[in-house]
Coordinates of C-alpha atoms in Angstrom, one line a residue:
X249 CA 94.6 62.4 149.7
X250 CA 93.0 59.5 148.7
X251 CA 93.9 55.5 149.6
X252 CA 95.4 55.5 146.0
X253 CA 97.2 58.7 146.0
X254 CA 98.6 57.0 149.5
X255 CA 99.5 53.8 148.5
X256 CA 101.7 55.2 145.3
X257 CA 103.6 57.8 147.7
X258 CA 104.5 54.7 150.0
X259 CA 105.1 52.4 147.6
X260 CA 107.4 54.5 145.8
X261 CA 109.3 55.5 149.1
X262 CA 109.5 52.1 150.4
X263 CA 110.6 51.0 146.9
X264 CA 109.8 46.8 147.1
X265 CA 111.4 45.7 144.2
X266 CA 114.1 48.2 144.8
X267 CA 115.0 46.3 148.0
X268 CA 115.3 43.0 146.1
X269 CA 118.9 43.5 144.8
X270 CA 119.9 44.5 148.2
X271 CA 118.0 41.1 150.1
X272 CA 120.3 38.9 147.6
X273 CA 123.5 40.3 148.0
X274 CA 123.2 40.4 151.6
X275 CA 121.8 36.6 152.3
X276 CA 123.8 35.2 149.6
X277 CA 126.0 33.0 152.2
X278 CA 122.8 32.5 153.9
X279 CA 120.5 29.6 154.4
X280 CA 117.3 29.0 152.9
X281 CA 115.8 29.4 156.3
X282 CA 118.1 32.1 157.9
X283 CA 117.0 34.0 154.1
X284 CA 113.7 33.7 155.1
X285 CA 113.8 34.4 158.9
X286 CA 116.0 38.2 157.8
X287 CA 113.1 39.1 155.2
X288 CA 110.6 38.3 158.0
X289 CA 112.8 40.2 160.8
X290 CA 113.6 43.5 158.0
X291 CA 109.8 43.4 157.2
X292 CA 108.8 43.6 161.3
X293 CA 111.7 46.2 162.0
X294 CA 110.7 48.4 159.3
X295 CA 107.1 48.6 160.0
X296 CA 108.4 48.7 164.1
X297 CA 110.2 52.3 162.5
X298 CA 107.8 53.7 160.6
X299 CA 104.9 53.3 163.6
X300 CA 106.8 54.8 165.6
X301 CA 107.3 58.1 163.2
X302 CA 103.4 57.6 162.0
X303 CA 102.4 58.0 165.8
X304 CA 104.9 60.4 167.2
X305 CA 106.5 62.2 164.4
X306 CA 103.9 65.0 164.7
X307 CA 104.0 65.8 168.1
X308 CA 107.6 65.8 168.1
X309 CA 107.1 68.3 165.2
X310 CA 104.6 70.2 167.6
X311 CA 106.9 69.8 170.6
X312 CA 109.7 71.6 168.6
X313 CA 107.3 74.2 167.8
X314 CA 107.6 73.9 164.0
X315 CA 104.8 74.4 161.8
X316 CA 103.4 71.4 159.8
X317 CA 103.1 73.4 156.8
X318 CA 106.7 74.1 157.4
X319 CA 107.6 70.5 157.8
X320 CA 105.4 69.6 154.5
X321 CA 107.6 71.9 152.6
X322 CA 111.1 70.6 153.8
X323 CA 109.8 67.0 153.3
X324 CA 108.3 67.6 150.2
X325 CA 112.4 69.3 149.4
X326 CA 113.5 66.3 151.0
X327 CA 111.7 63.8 148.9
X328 CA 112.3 65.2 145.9
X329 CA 116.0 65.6 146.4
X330 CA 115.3 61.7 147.2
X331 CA 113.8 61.1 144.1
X332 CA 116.7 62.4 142.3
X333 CA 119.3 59.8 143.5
X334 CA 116.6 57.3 142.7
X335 CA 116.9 58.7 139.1
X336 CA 120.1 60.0 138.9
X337 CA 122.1 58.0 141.5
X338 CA 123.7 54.5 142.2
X339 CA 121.0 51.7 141.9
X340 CA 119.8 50.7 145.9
X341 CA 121.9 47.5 145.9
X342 CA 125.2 49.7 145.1
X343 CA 125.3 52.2 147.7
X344 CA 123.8 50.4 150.3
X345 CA 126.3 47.4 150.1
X346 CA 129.1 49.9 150.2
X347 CA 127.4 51.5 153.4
X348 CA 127.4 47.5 154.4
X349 CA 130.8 47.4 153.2
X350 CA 132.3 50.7 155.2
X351 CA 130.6 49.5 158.3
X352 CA 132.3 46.1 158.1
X353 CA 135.5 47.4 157.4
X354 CA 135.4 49.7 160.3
X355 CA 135.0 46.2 162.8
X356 CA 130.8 47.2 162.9
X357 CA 129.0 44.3 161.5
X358 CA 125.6 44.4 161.9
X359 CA 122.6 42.5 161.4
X360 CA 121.7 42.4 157.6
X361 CA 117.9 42.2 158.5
X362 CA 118.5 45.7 160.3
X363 CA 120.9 47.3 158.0
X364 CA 120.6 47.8 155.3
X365 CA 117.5 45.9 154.9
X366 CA 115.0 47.5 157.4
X367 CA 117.6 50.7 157.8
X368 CA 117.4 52.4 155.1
X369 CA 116.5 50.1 152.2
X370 CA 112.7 50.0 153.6
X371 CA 112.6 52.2 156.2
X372 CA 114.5 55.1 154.4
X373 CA 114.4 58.7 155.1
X374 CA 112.1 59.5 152.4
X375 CA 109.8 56.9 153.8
X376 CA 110.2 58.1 157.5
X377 CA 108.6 62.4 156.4
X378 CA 106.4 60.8 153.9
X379 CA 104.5 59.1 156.8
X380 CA 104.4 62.0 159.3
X381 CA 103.4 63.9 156.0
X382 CA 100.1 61.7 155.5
X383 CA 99.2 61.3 159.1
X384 CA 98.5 65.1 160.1
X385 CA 96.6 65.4 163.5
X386 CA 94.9 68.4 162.5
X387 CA 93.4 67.3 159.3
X388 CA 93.5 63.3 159.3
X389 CA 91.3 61.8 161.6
X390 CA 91.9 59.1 163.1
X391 CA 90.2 56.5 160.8
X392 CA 92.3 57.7 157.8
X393 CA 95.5 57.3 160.1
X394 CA 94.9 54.2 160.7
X395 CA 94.1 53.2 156.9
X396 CA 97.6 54.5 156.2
X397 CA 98.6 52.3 158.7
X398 CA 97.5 49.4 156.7
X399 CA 98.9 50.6 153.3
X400 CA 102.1 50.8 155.0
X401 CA 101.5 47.5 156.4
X402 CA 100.6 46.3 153.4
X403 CA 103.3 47.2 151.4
X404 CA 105.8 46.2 153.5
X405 CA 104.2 42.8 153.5
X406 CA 104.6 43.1 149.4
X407 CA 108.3 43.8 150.0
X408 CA 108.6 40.7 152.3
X409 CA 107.1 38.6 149.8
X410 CA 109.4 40.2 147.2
X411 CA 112.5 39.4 149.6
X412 CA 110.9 35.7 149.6
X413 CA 110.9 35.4 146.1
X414 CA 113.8 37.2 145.4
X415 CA 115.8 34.7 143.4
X416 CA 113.0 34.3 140.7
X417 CA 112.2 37.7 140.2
X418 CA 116.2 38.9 139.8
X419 CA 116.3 36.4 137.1
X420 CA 113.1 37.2 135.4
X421 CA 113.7 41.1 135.3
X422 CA 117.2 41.1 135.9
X423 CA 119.6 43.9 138.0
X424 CA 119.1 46.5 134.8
X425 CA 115.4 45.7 135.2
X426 CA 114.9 46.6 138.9
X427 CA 117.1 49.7 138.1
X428 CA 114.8 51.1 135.4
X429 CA 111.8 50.0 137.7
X430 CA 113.5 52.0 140.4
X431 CA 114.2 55.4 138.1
X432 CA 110.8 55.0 137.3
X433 CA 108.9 55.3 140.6
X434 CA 111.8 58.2 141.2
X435 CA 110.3 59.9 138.7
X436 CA 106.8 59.7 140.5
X437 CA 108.2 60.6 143.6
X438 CA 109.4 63.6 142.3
X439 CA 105.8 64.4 141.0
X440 CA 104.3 63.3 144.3
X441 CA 106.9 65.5 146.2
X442 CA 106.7 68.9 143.8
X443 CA 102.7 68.6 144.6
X444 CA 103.3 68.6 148.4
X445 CA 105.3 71.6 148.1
X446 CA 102.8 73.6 145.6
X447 CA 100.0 72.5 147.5
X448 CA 101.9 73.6 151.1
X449 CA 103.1 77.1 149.5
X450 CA 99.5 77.3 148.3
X451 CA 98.0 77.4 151.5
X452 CA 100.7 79.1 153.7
X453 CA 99.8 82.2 151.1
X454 CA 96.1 81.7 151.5
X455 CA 96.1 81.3 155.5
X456 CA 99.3 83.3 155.7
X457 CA 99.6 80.0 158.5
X458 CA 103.8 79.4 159.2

């Protein structure tokens, strides 16, 4: 997979401009500088997450005994199923500030930089298998892990500047913009997702490999 081919799977999964929505309705009784210090802290938690999954998600997957073909396959599942809330589901500002909402409710109020923000508006499932699905130890070497590393780092750094310019961007492309921006990189998931799973199923039947 190329560095293109890798950027556009994470960006996707990471959804920047999807997190925007959710960084203004959370910091909205915020400060200007308490705004900015939570899109700095979500950005750093976020990428904290996703290391550790880039680094040990494999050889958790090896401990369990589970083949990474196997794992390609369910994640590939996984990220399509993903891809079809992005297209078919609530908008990312909707059903993450009810998850906000249930948790406060319930007495649990945590820190916005952590959740939603980092967990699961960045840091989101899909993102957390499409990492340990770029980064194979068998195949990747080591160089190429760490360039995904800086894609990753790099768009997370593109989220927190879209956190930090969140106010100008909502009113350039609006709430129905970011949701037909959103639907739209679901849609590539969804692409990216069925060709991990064609390309897994591929070679499982060639190598016979489980």
């Amino acid at each position: 997979m190329d560095i293109l081919d890798r950027f556009v799977t994470l960006w996707v999964v990471i959804d920047p401009i999807g997190t925007i929505p959710v960084f203004i309705a959370v910091t909205a009784a915020m400060t200007a500088t308490q705004r900015r210090n939570a899109a700095f802290m979500a950005s750093i938690v976020s990428a904290c997450i996703l290391l550790f999954f880039l680094v040990l998600g494999q050889i958790l997957i090896d401990a369990l005994g589970i083949s990474l073909l196997s794992f390609q396959v369910a994640g590939g599942i996984i990220l399509f199923l993903f891809a079809l809330t992005m297209i078919f589901g609530e908008a990312k500002s909707e059903t993450d500030l009810h998850a906000t909402d249930t948790a406060e409710k319930q007495g649990d109020k945590p820190l916005p930089a952590i959740f939603p923000l980092a967990v699961p508006s960045l840091a989101s499932p899909g993102a957390m298998l499409a990492i340990v699905m770029l980064t194979d130890n068998n195949e990747v070497a080591i160089l190429d892990q760490a360039i995904t590393a800086a894609i990753m780092g790099s768009v997370l750094a593109v989220a927190c500047v879209f956190m930090l310019l969140a106010d100008p961007i909502i009113r350039l492309i609006g709430h129905s913009g970011a949701a037909i921006i959103s639907r739209v990189m679901g849609m590539i998931l969804a692409s990216v997702a069925a060709d991990a799973v064609l390309t897994s199923i591929v070679e499982i039947a060639r190598t016979g490999a489980l």
